[in-house]
Amino acid sequence: MDDLYREIILDHYQHPHNHGELPDANIHAHDTNPLCGDVLYMDIQLTNNIVSDVRFRGKGCAISQASASMLTDEIVGKSLDDVKKIDKQFILDMLGIPLGPSRIKCALLSLKVLKNGAYGITEWPDDDEE
Amino acid sequence: MDDLYREIILDHYQHPHNHGELPDANIHAHDTNPLCGDVLYMDIQLTNNIVSDVRFRGKGCAISQASASMLTDEIVGKSLDDVKKIDKQFILDMLGIPLGPSRIKCALLSLKVLKNGAYGITEWPDDDEE
Amino acid sequence: MSIATLEIKKGLNVAAIREDFPILHQMVNGKPLVYLDSTATSQKPEAVIQVMDAYYRKTNANVHRGVYALAEEATAQYEGARKKTQKFINAKSYREIIFTRNATEGLNLVAYAWGRKNIRAGDEIVTTQLEHHSNIVPWQLLAQEKNATLRFIPVDDQGQLRADQIETLINPKTKIVACTMMSNVAGTITPIRDLIARAHAVGAITVVDGAQAVPHMPVDVQELNCDFLAFSGHKMLAPFIGILYGKRELLEAMEPFLGGGDMIREVHMHESKWNELPYKFEAGTPAIAEAIGLGAAIDYLNELGMENVRAHEIELTDYALNKLRAVDGLTIVGPARAEERGGVIAFAVPNAHPHDVATIFDREGICVRAGHHCAMPLHERFNLPATTRASFYVYNYPDEVDRLVETLEKVREIFKS
Amino acid sequence: MSIATLEIKKGLNVAAIREDFPILHQMVNGKPLVYLDSTATSQKPEAVIQVMDAYYRKTNANVHRGVYALAEEATAQYEGARKKTQKFINAKSYREIIFTRNATEGLNLVAYAWGRKNIRAGDEIVTTQLEHHSNIVPWQLLAQEKNATLRFIPVDDQGQLRADQIETLINPKTKIVACTMMSNVAGTITPIRDLIARAHAVGAITVVDGAQAVPHMPVDVQELNCDFLAFSGHKMLAPFIGILYGKRELLEAMEPFLGGGDMIREVHMHESKWNELPYKFEAGTPAIAEAIGLGAAIDYLNELGMENVRAHEIELTDYALNKLRAVDGLTIVGPARAEERGGVIAFAVPNAHPHDVATIFDREGICVRAGHHCAMPLHERFNLPATTRASFYVYNYPDEVDRLVETLEKVREIFKS
Ligand SMILES: Cc1ncc(COP(=O)(O)O)c(C=O)c1O
Ligand SMILES: Cc1ncc(COP(=O)(O)O)c(C=O)c1O
């Protein structure tokens, strides 16, 4: 089997964790990947500034969906400040697979949505030097 | 001396024949060469469909001015039908010098103006295959 | 082996053609490259690469305004390319051939220079659900600005335009009909002659998107009787340049689009006079090397013969369609018969996202494209967020289709589709 | 000898540079080529020619939308060129760098996408008598369409802008100030910072035509504080591509110009969402090979050092001005001191038409340009229907100036001037 699609990625893709919606959550965020038209929605429930619950939904590839599934697992119980600290490298380590530049964008879609939500903005300010 | 600028061309350029205007002539025509912005005016007096007098003026290079000077010499006394028959080759033979494509346009400016006048049009229909 | 030494009777000698394309002979991820993305952009033969290289090494100069030898030669080559383009699509005059940046700019040029002047509130513009965004967005912008209505000819389940809708949708209110000759996703070859006839019957002008048709089949603008035709060099073995054909009477009547050098005859502080066609629409320094490359690409295609190019693609597409239909669960977009479509096949694999599919293909050295292929409305029509697309050109051959299908089996295994 | 092996301290090692330009080593009409027309278009070094050739042979693929190796590599190279361009003019963000067809398209983009939205009847647009048609005609078209007034800052006898007119002409009614940084005829380096300061003081935006400045001197958009800057690759050792810099806030607020692929995020039948910058303004397939060539040209210029390029041209222009001033009866357009001008000298020979002058130069293998150089208003200002123009770049050297002057003597002999 192709090592890009190792068991754990496929497992998160086919059986995503935290999938669904939280209509009454404090934070609703979404973003799209213009490359492929993928879209991701995330609802985050904050209780005392701690992520008490999170759900995501959307359409996307195995990489972006597995990344969202794994990332939502990671943030439950974290403070908003800690969520804001999550960076690109964290996601790449979490996935643990080699990715080319365009697939990295897939991997980072969930992070973009999370940041949009955490910072209360609609577009995550990009790093001009990236 | 450069053979492109043989004595007769320079002579016509520096001492043009039929230079000036005929405000009351039956035909007034002009055209420009977009390549260099040169402009040529020609006034033609027709008497019984014969060119009885012609004058030209304008600004242009030695090739276009000499060509106008020589061409106006040629047409005096010719019928309108004969004038219409004058073609590109006639001009090139009349000048008798080797010309590159852009300078050919200079050489033919006087012919364009003459045709505009002879056919009563403002732009000489070009040959799409040229 | 050079193309000139081949006796091509029917179809193409692909083995010989492949020798002309240096890029094809490389390994990618340890596997021989299989390039199945010519619908996005085609590869270039030696003849095209070399003519541009030679231009920069021997001839480079700005065109039209120079009297020195290099400038005369550059101008002759640039204008020679225009004449070749004219003949290739059988336009009446070289004045009807405008060099643009790409097909997209050609379509926008019509929307601005014809559309902004002629469209009024309440007018209708008709396009189709099959279109590439380049033949939708310019009309959306125009319709919005002028308060006109944009209508779409719908597509049936086979990816063909609904013939029964044409008469209602193209009606006396219609001022512009913009339609592709060949879809870059479904492959559909549209009934463009019927649309043009209907458009002219109601007094509308026709704008044909030839980006996919012109590279892959014979196209004759006089026979089509279209008013405008836009296409791109880079999809037809040539470099990055676009071509807009327009009927001379229409172009003459239009105001310029971009203002600047070369498109003028006279500029004074408060008024200007425009240059003659086609220069009126070519503002600033044009893509000279690219036009010359386009000329070489046209020579190459003429040598192959566009009938043969088309025959080859029908054969290969037919072979691929048959193989792909045997793959369990695959959704294939577009007409069933290869004769009704171009050499492009978009498909969806159950449970597998096109992006993942394309990545697995990439691991095998196979270049296919994943996404909406700049045709979101068509994907919405088929309820597919995205597809994987394989497309063929003169250098593709059946073995490559076999590798495509083998890899698809691998995809299905990974994704248990 | 490669450029990398040279130790350039001040000025340029022209002998070594010339080795990098294959086109220069040829005979024209039996004489060694002397290329003095870089203001129209520059020649290209090996590094630029080769990077494009390699692109077509190894990497060619459409950018942005592919996940396979070639497409990833093409995208990385294309976007890499954008970053190089950003650094070259010191823009804050790569998002402020839009690739266009040429400088002309960049200026028109501003006139359409900013101008059509923001200019109203009675507004004023200010340009200058020095301008290339590309920085006049787009504003004429805009002013005409919107019933705005186009004003020209006049030029003094030295070819410099009349400083005393700036305050009156740029006033609170002014919405756009469009000015060149360097004239392509008089060579004038304009007081662009003063104009920008004055424009901003009255709330106008500034559009700088950098087509001549950017190739020939250091340009820093943050230091200039201009709102837009347009220039052309082909005049700076690169292929046929244009660059438009725009301040991000302005670009973000603007509606798109051309519609089509790549500039959208979502297209639905009746509405679309635009892509982020800079893609919002890059509709359709861009000039990928040309952008990559531009990147290589910028590397080359950086290696030379733009300060050195400028110093070299001052030196050569000074040498030429002195020699030409010694030619009897010659009219030389533009500022007297080389420090106040670029490396371009337009002149008029008594009794000899520039066209004839250029032809005689051509017979000697010397490429000079004759005509109005797309600056008719400037020629009208000086009462010259046309001029002959010689211009210099990194590969020119004093011997070539000598050949220019010798040939001028020949011209004067023929025309008894
Ligand atoms: C000052 C100036 N502006 C604009 C242009 C137009 O450049 P392009 O033809 O590349 O669009 C030129 C080129 O001649 C120029 O010299
Ligand atoms: C049908 C169709 N139209 C238009 C275009 C746009 O072509 P370009 O990007 O060269 O402008 C394409 C290219 O993908 C296409 O396939």
mmCIF file of N, CA and C in Angstrom, chain C residues 26-33 362-365 403:
data_model
loop_
_atom_site.group_PDB
_atom_site.id
_atom_site.type_symbol
_atom_site.label_atom_id
_atom_site.label_comp_id
_atom_site.label_asym_id
_atom_site.label_seq_id
_atom_site.Cartn_x
_atom_site.Cartn_y
_atom_site.Cartn_z
ATOM 1 N N GLN C 26 11.457 11.014 -19.534
ATOM 2 C CA GLN C 26 12.041 11.154 -18.204
ATOM 3 C C GLN C 26 11.323 10.251 -17.230
ATOM 4 N N MET C 27 11.994 10.008 -16.101
ATOM 5 C CA MET C 27 11.415 9.203 -15.047
ATOM 6 C C MET C 27 10.864 10.153 -13.990
ATOM 7 N N VAL C 28 9.708 9.836 -13.462
ATOM 8 C CA VAL C 28 9.133 10.628 -12.378
ATOM 9 C C VAL C 28 8.806 9.659 -11.249
ATOM 10 N N ASN C 29 9.282 9.950 -10.075
ATOM 11 C CA ASN C 29 9.112 9.038 -8.941
ATOM 12 C C ASN C 29 9.529 7.615 -9.317
ATOM 13 N N GLY C 30 10.585 7.539 -10.086
ATOM 14 C CA GLY C 30 11.120 6.230 -10.453
ATOM 15 C C GLY C 30 10.384 5.502 -11.560
ATOM 16 N N LYS C 31 9.354 6.127 -12.094
ATOM 17 C CA LYS C 31 8.575 5.491 -13.168
ATOM 18 C C LYS C 31 8.622 6.359 -14.414
ATOM 19 N N PRO C 32 8.528 5.707 -15.600
ATOM 20 C CA PRO C 32 8.507 6.529 -16.824
ATOM 21 C C PRO C 32 7.294 7.462 -16.822
ATOM 22 N N LEU C 33 7.537 8.704 -17.160
ATOM 23 C CA LEU C 33 6.470 9.715 -17.170
ATOM 24 C C LEU C 33 5.349 9.333 -18.144
ATOM 25 N N ASP C 362 0.345 10.124 -9.375
ATOM 26 C CA ASP C 362 1.640 10.804 -9.418
ATOM 27 C C ASP C 362 2.753 9.874 -8.926
ATOM 28 N N ARG C 363 2.477 9.114 -7.881
ATOM 29 C CA ARG C 363 3.476 8.163 -7.385
ATOM 30 C C ARG C 363 3.890 7.158 -8.462
ATOM 31 N N GLU C 364 3.013 6.968 -9.412
ATOM 32 C CA GLU C 364 3.294 6.041 -10.511
ATOM 33 C C GLU C 364 3.818 6.771 -11.748
ATOM 34 N N GLY C 365 4.114 8.046 -11.608
ATOM 35 C CA GLY C 365 4.648 8.812 -12.737
ATOM 36 C C GLY C 365 3.594 9.273 -13.731
ATOM 37 N N ARG C 403 -1.607 1.760 -18.302
ATOM 38 C CA ARG C 403 -1.028 2.128 -17.002
ATOM 39 C C ARG C 403 -2.028 2.925 -16.161
#
